[in-house]
CSV table of C-alpha atoms in Angstrom, one decimal:
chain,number,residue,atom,x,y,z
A,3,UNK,CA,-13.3,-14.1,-18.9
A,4,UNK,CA,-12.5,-13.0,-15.2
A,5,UNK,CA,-9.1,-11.6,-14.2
A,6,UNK,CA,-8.7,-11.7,-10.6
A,7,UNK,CA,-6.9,-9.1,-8.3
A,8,UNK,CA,-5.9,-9.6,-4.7
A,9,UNK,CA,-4.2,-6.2,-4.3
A,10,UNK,CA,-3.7,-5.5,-0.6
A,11,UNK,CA,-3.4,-9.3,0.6
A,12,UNK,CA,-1.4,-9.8,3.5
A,13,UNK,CA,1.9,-12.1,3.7
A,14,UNK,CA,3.4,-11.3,7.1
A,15,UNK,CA,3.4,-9.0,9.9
A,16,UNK,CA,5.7,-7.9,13.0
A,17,UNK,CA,6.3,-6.6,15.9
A,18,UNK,CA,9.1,-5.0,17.9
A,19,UNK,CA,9.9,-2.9,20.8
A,20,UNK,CA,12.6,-1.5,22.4
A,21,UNK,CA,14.0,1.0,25.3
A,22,UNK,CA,14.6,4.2,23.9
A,23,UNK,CA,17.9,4.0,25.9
A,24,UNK,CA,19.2,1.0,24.7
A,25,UNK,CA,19.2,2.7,20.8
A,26,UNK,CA,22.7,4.4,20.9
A,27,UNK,CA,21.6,6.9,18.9
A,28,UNK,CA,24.6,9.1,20.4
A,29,UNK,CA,26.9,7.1,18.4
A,30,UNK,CA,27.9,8.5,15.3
A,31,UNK,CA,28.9,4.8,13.9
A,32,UNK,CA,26.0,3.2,14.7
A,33,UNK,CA,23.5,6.2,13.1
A,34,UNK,CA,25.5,6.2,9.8
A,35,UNK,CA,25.6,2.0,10.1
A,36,UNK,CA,21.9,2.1,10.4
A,37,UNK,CA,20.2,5.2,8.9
A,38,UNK,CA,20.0,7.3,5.8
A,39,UNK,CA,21.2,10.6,5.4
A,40,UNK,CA,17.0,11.4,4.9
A,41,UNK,CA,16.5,9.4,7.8
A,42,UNK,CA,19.2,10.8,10.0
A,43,UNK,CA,18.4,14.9,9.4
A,44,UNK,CA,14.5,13.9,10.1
A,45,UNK,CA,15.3,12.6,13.3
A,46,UNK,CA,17.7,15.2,14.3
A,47,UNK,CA,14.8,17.4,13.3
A,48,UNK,CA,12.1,16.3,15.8
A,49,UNK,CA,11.5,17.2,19.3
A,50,UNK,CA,13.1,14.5,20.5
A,51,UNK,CA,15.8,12.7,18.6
A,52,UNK,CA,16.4,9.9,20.8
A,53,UNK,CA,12.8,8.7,20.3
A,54,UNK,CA,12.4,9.5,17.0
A,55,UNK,CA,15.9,7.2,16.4
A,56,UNK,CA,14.8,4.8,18.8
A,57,UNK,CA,10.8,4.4,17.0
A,58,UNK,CA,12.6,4.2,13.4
A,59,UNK,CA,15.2,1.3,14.4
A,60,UNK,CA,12.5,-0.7,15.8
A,61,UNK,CA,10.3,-0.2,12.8
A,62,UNK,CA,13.4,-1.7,11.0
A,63,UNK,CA,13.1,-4.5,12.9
A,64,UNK,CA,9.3,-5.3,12.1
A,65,UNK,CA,9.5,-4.8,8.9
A,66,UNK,CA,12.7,-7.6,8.6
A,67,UNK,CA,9.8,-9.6,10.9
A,68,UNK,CA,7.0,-8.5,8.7
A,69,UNK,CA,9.3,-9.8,5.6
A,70,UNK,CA,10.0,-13.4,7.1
A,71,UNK,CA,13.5,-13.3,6.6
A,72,UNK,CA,15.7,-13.3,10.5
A,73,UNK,CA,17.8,-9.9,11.2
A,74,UNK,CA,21.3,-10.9,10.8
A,75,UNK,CA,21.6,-8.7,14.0
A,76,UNK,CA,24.8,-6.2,14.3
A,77,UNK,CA,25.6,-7.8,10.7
A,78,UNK,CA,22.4,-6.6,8.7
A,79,UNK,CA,22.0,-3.6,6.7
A,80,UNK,CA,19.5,-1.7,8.5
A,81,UNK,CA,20.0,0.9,5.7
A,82,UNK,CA,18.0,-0.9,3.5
A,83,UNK,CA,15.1,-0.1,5.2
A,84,UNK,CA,14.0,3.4,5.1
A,85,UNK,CA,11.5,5.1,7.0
A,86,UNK,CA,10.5,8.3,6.2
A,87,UNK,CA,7.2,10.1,6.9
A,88,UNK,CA,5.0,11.1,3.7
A,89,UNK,CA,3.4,14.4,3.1
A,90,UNK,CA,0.5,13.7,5.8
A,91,UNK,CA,3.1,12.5,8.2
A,92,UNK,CA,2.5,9.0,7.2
A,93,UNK,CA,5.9,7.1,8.3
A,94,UNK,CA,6.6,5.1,4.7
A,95,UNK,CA,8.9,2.3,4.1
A,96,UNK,CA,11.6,2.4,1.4
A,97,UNK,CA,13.2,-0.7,0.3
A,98,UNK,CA,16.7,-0.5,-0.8
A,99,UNK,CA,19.6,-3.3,-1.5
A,100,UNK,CA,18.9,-7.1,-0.1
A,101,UNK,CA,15.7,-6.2,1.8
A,102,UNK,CA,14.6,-4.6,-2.0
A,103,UNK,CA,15.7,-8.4,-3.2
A,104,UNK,CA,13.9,-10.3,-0.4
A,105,UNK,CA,10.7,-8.6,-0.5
A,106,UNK,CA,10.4,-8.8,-4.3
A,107,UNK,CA,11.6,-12.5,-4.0
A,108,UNK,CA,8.5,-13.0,-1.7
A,109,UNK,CA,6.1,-11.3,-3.9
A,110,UNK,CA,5.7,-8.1,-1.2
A,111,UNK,CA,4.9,-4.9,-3.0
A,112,UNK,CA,4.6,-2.8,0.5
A,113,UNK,CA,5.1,-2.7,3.8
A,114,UNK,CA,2.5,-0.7,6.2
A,115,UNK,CA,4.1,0.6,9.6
A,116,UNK,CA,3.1,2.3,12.1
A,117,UNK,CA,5.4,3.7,14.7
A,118,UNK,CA,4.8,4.9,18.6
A,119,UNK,CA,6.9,5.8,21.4
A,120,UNK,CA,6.4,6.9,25.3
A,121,UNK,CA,8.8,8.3,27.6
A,122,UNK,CA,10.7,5.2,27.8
A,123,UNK,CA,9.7,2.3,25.3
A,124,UNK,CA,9.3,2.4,21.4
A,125,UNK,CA,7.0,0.0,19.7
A,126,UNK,CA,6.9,-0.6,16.0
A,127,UNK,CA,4.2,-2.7,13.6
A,128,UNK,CA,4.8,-3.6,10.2
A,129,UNK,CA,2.9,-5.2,7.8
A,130,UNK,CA,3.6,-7.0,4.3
A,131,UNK,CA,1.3,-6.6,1.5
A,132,UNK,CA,1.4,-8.4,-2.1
A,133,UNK,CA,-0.3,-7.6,-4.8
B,8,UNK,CA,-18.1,-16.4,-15.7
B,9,UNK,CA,-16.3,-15.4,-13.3
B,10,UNK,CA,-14.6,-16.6,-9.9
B,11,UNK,CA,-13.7,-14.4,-7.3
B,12,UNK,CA,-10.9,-14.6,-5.0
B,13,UNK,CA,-10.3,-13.2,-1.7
B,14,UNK,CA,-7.1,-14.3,-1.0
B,15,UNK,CA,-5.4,-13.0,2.7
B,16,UNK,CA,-8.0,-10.7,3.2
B,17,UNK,CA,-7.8,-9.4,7.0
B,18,UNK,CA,-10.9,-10.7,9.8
B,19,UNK,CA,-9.3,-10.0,12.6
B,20,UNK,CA,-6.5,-8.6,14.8
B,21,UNK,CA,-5.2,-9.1,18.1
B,22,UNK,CA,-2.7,-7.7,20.5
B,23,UNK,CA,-1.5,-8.7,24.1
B,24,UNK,CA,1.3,-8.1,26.8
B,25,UNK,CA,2.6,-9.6,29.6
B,26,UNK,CA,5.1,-8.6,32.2
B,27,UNK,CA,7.8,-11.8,31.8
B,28,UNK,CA,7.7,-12.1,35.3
B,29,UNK,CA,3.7,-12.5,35.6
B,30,UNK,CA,3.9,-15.8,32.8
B,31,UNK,CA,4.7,-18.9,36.0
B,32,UNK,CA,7.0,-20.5,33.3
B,33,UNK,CA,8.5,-22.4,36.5
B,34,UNK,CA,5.2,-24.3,36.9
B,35,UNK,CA,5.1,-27.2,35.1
B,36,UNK,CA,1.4,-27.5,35.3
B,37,UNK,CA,1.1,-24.4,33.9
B,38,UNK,CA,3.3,-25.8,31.1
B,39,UNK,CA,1.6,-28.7,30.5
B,40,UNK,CA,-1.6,-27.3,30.8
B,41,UNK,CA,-1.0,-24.5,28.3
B,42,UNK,CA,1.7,-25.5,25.7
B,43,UNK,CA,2.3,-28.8,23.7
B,44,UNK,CA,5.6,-31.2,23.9
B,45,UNK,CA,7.3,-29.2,20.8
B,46,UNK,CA,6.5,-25.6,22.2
B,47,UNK,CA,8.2,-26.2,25.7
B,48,UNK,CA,11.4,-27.9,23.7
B,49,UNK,CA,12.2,-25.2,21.7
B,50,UNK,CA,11.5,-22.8,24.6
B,51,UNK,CA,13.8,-24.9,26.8
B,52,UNK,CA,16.5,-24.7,24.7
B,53,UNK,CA,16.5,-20.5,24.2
B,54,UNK,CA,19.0,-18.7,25.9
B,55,UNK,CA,16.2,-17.1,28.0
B,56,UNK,CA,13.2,-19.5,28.2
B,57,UNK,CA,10.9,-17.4,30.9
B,58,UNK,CA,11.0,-15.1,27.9
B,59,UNK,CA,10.4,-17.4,24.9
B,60,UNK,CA,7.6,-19.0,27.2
B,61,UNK,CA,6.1,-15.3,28.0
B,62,UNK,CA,6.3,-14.4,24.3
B,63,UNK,CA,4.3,-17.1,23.0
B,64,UNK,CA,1.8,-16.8,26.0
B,65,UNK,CA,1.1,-13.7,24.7
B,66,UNK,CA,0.6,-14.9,21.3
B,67,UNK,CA,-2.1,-17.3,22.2
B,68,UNK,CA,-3.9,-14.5,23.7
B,69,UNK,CA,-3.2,-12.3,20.6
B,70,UNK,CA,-4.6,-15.3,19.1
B,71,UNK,CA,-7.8,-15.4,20.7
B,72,UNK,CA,-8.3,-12.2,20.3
B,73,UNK,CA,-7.9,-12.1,16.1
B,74,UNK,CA,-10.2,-14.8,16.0
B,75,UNK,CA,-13.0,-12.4,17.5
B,76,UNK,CA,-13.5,-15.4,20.5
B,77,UNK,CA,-12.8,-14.1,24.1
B,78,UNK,CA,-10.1,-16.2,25.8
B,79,UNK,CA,-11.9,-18.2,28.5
B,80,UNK,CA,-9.2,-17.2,31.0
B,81,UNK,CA,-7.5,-20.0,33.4
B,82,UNK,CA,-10.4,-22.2,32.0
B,83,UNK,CA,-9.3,-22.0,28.4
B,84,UNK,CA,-7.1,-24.6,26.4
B,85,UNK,CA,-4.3,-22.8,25.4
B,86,UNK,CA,-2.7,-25.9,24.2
B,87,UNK,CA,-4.9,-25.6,21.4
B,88,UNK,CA,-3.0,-22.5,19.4
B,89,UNK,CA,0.6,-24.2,19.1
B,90,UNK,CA,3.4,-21.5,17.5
B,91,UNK,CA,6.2,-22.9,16.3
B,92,UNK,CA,8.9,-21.5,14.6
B,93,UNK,CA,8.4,-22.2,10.9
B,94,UNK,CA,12.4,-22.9,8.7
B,95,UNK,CA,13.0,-19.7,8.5
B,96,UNK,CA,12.9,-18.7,11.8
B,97,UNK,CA,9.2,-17.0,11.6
B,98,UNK,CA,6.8,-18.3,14.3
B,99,UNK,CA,3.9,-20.1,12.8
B,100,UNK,CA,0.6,-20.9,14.4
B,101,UNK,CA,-0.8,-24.6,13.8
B,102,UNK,CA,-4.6,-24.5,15.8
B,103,UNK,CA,-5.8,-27.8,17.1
B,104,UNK,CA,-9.4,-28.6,19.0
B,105,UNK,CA,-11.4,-25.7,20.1
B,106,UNK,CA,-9.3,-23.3,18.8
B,107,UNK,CA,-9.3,-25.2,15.3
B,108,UNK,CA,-13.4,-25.3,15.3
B,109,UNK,CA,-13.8,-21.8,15.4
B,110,UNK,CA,-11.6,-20.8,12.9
B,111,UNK,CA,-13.1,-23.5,10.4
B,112,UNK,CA,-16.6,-21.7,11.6
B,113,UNK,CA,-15.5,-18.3,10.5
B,114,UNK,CA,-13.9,-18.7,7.6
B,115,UNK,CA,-10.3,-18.0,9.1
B,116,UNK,CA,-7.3,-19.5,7.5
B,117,UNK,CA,-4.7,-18.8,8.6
B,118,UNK,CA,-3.5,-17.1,11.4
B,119,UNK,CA,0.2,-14.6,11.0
B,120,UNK,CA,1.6,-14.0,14.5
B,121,UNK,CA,4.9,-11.7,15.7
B,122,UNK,CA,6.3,-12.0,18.7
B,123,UNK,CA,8.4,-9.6,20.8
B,124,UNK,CA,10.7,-9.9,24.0
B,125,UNK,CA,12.5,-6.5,25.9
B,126,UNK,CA,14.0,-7.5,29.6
B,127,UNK,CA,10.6,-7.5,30.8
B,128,UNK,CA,8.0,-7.0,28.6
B,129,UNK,CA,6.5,-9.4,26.3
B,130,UNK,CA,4.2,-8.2,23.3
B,131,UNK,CA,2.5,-10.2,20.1
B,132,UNK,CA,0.2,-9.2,17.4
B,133,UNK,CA,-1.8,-12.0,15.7
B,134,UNK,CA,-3.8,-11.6,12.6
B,135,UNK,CA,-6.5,-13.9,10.9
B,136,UNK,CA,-6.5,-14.3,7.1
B,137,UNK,CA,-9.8,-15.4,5.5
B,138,UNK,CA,-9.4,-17.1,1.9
C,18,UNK,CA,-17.9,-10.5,-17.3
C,19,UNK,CA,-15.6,-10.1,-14.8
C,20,UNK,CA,-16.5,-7.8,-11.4
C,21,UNK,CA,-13.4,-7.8,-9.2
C,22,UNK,CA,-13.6,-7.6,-5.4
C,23,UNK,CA,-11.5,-7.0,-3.4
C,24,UNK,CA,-12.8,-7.0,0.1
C,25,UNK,CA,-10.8,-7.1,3.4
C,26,UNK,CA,-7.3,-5.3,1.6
C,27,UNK,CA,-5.4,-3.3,4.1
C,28,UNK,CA,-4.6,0.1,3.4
C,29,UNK,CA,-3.3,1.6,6.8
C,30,UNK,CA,-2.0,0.4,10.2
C,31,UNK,CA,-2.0,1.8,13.6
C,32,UNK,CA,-0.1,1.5,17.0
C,33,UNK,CA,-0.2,3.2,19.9
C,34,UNK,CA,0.5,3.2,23.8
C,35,UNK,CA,0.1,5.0,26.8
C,36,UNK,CA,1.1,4.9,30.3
C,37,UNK,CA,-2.5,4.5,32.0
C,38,UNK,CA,-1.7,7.3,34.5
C,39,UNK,CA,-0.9,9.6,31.9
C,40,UNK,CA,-4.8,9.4,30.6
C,41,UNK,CA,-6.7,11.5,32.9
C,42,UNK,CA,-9.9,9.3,33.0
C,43,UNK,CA,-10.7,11.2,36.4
C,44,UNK,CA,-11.3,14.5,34.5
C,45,UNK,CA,-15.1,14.5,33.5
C,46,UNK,CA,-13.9,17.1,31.0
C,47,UNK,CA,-11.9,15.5,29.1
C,48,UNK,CA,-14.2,12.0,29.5
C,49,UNK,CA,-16.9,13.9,27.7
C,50,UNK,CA,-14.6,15.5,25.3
C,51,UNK,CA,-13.2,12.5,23.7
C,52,UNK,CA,-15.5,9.6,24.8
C,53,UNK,CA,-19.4,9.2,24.0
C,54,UNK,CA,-21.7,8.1,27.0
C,55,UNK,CA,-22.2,4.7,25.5
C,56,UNK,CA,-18.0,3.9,25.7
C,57,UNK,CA,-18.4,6.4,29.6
C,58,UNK,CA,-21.1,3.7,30.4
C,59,UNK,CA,-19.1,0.7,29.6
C,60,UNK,CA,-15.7,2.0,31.1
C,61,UNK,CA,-16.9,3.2,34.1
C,62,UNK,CA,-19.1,-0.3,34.7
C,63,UNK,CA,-15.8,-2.6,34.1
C,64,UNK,CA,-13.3,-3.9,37.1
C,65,UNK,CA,-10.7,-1.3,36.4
C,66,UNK,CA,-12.4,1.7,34.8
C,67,UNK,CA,-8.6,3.8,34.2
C,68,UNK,CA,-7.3,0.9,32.4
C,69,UNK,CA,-10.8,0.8,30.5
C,70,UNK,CA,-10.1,4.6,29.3
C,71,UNK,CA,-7.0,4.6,28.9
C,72,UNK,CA,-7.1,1.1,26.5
C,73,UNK,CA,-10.0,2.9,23.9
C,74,UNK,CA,-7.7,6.1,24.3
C,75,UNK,CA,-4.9,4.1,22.6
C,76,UNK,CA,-7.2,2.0,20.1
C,77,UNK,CA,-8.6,5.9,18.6
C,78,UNK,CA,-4.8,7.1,18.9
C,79,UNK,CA,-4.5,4.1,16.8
C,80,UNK,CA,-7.5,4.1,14.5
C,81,UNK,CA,-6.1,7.7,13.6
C,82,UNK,CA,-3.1,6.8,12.6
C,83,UNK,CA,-4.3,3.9,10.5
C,84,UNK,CA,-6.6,6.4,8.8
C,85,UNK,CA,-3.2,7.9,7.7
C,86,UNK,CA,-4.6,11.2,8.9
C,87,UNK,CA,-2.3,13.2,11.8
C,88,UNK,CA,-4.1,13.1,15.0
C,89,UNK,CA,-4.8,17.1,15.8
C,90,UNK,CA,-3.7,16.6,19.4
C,91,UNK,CA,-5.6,18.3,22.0
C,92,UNK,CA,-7.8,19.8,19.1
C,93,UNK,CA,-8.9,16.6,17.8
C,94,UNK,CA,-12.7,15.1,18.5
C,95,UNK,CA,-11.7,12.0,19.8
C,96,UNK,CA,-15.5,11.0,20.3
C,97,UNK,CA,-16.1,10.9,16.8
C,98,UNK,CA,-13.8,7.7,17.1
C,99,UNK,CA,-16.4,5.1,19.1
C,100,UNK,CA,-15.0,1.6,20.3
C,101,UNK,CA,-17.6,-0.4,21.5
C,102,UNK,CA,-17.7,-4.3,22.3
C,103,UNK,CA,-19.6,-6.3,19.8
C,104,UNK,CA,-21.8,-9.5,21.4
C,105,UNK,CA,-19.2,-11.4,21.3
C,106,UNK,CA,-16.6,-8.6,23.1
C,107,UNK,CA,-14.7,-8.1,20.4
C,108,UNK,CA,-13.9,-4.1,20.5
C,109,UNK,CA,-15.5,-2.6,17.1
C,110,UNK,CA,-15.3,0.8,15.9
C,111,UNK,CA,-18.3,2.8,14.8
C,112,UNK,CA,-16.5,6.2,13.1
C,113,UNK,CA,-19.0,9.8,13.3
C,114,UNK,CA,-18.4,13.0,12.1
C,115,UNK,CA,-14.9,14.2,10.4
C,116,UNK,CA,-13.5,10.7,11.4
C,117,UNK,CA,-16.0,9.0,9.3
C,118,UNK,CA,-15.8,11.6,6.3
C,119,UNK,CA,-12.1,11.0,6.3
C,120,UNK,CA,-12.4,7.2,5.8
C,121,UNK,CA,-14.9,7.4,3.4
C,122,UNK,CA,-12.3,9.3,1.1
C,123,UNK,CA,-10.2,7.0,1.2
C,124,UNK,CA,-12.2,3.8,0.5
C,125,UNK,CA,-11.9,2.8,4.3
C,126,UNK,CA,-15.0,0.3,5.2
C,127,UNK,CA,-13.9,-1.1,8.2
C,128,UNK,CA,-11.5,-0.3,11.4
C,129,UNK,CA,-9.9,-3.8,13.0
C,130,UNK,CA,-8.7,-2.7,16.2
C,131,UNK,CA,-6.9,-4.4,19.5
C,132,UNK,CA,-6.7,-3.6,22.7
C,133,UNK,CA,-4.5,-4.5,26.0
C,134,UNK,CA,-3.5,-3.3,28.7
C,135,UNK,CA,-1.6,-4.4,32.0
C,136,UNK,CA,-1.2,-3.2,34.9
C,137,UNK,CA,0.7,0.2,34.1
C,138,UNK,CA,0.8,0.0,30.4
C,139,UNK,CA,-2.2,0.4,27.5
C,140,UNK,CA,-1.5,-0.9,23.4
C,141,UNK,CA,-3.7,-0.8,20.7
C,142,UNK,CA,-3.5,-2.0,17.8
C,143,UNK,CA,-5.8,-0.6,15.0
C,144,UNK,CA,-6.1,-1.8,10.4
C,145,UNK,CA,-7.6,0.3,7.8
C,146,UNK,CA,-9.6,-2.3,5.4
C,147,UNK,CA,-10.8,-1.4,2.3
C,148,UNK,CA,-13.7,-2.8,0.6
């Protein structure tokens, strides 16, 4: 008898980018909207907040991509999806709420991202992964 | 006995960008040449087609590029990799002629593709899945 | 009897950029650091040997991170990361030294990685598959 596995197969992938200054990451509202508490005193933590917001939201954004479901734009939770590094640094996405729903509805058990940002622009990769 | 599987395992990966104002999406030969009836509808009717034309442009390339063939520059039948928008709102390539052949020859398929737009830039990542 | 494979998972994605006047590719120093002759050889031979540099700069940025280990910065041997084109172009990655010791413990086989650049801007795109 043979049991197959196809652990690590790949359902969908994204990509996003994004000025650094078009994140309002000034704006109390819109951090709260948009990031967890974990998220939020990481950021605030690193050399350069701005970037760090700026990378994370548009990580958000591939992963929503990566998932193959639209953002529902100002209206989504962007809460749902946390990003947080792991203990090598590893930025590692946490799936809370309706993206939690969607992703188990689509048989995704992990997104892979990968984050990077220059002076100006912040580019984000995500990648779904069923298994 | 056994069978084995190898469902969406990864051959290849592919990444491009294009300033939006380098992709002559005012040409119509250009358009002709290089994307099919259904491609330059939907662009058409985006509120920003130079943008929707430059983000697909890209994708073909990132196309190309996953399926481990090197574009054959002005020469090259972009035509061939169509990516449409799927009902969900997730583009989807369909691969017709050359671009078709190649993929049967390696094993490839399926191809995930994400697109991305800023003010100017345009970026895509294109991945093949064997099965 | 069953023997399971599971070739071409994905365990780790990369992403990376760089303005190409912020790699200094004009620095034989730091070209003999981080790059072996072979990838010297090849750069230095193509139309635009900065953009050349600064692209595989990117792509070992990238294989890095998909390795899920921290890049050491200025510390880090960068050479032990080789991307080479393969007969067909297609930019392959032959890991050395730490680089290759690291993916070995962690069940890496293979390093996918994209590259592009324009004319200011370098990406590259790099996947950790498992075997």
């Amino acid at each position: 008898v043979s049991r197959i596995l196809e652990e690590g197969s790949v359902s969908g992938v994204g990509v996003d980018q994004e000025l650094i200054s078009a994140v309002p990451s000034w704006n109390p509202t819109f951090l709260e909207r948009n990031f967890t508490e974990a998220e939020i005193a990481y950021c605030q933590a690193q050399p350069s907040p701005p970037s760090s917001f700026a990378a994370r939201w548009v990580g958000k954004e591939a992963t929503f991509k990566a998932l193959g479901v639209s953002s529902k734009g100002a209206a989504a939770p962007m809460k749902d999806i946390e990003i947080l590094p792991d203990e090598s640094g590893v930025p590692t996405v946490n799936l809370h709420g309706d993206a939690k729903s969607a992703a188990e509805a689509k048989g995704v058990s992990k997104i892979l991202v990968s984050l990077s940002h220059s002076e100006t622009i912040a580019i984000a990769f995500a990648q779904a992964v069923s298994s």
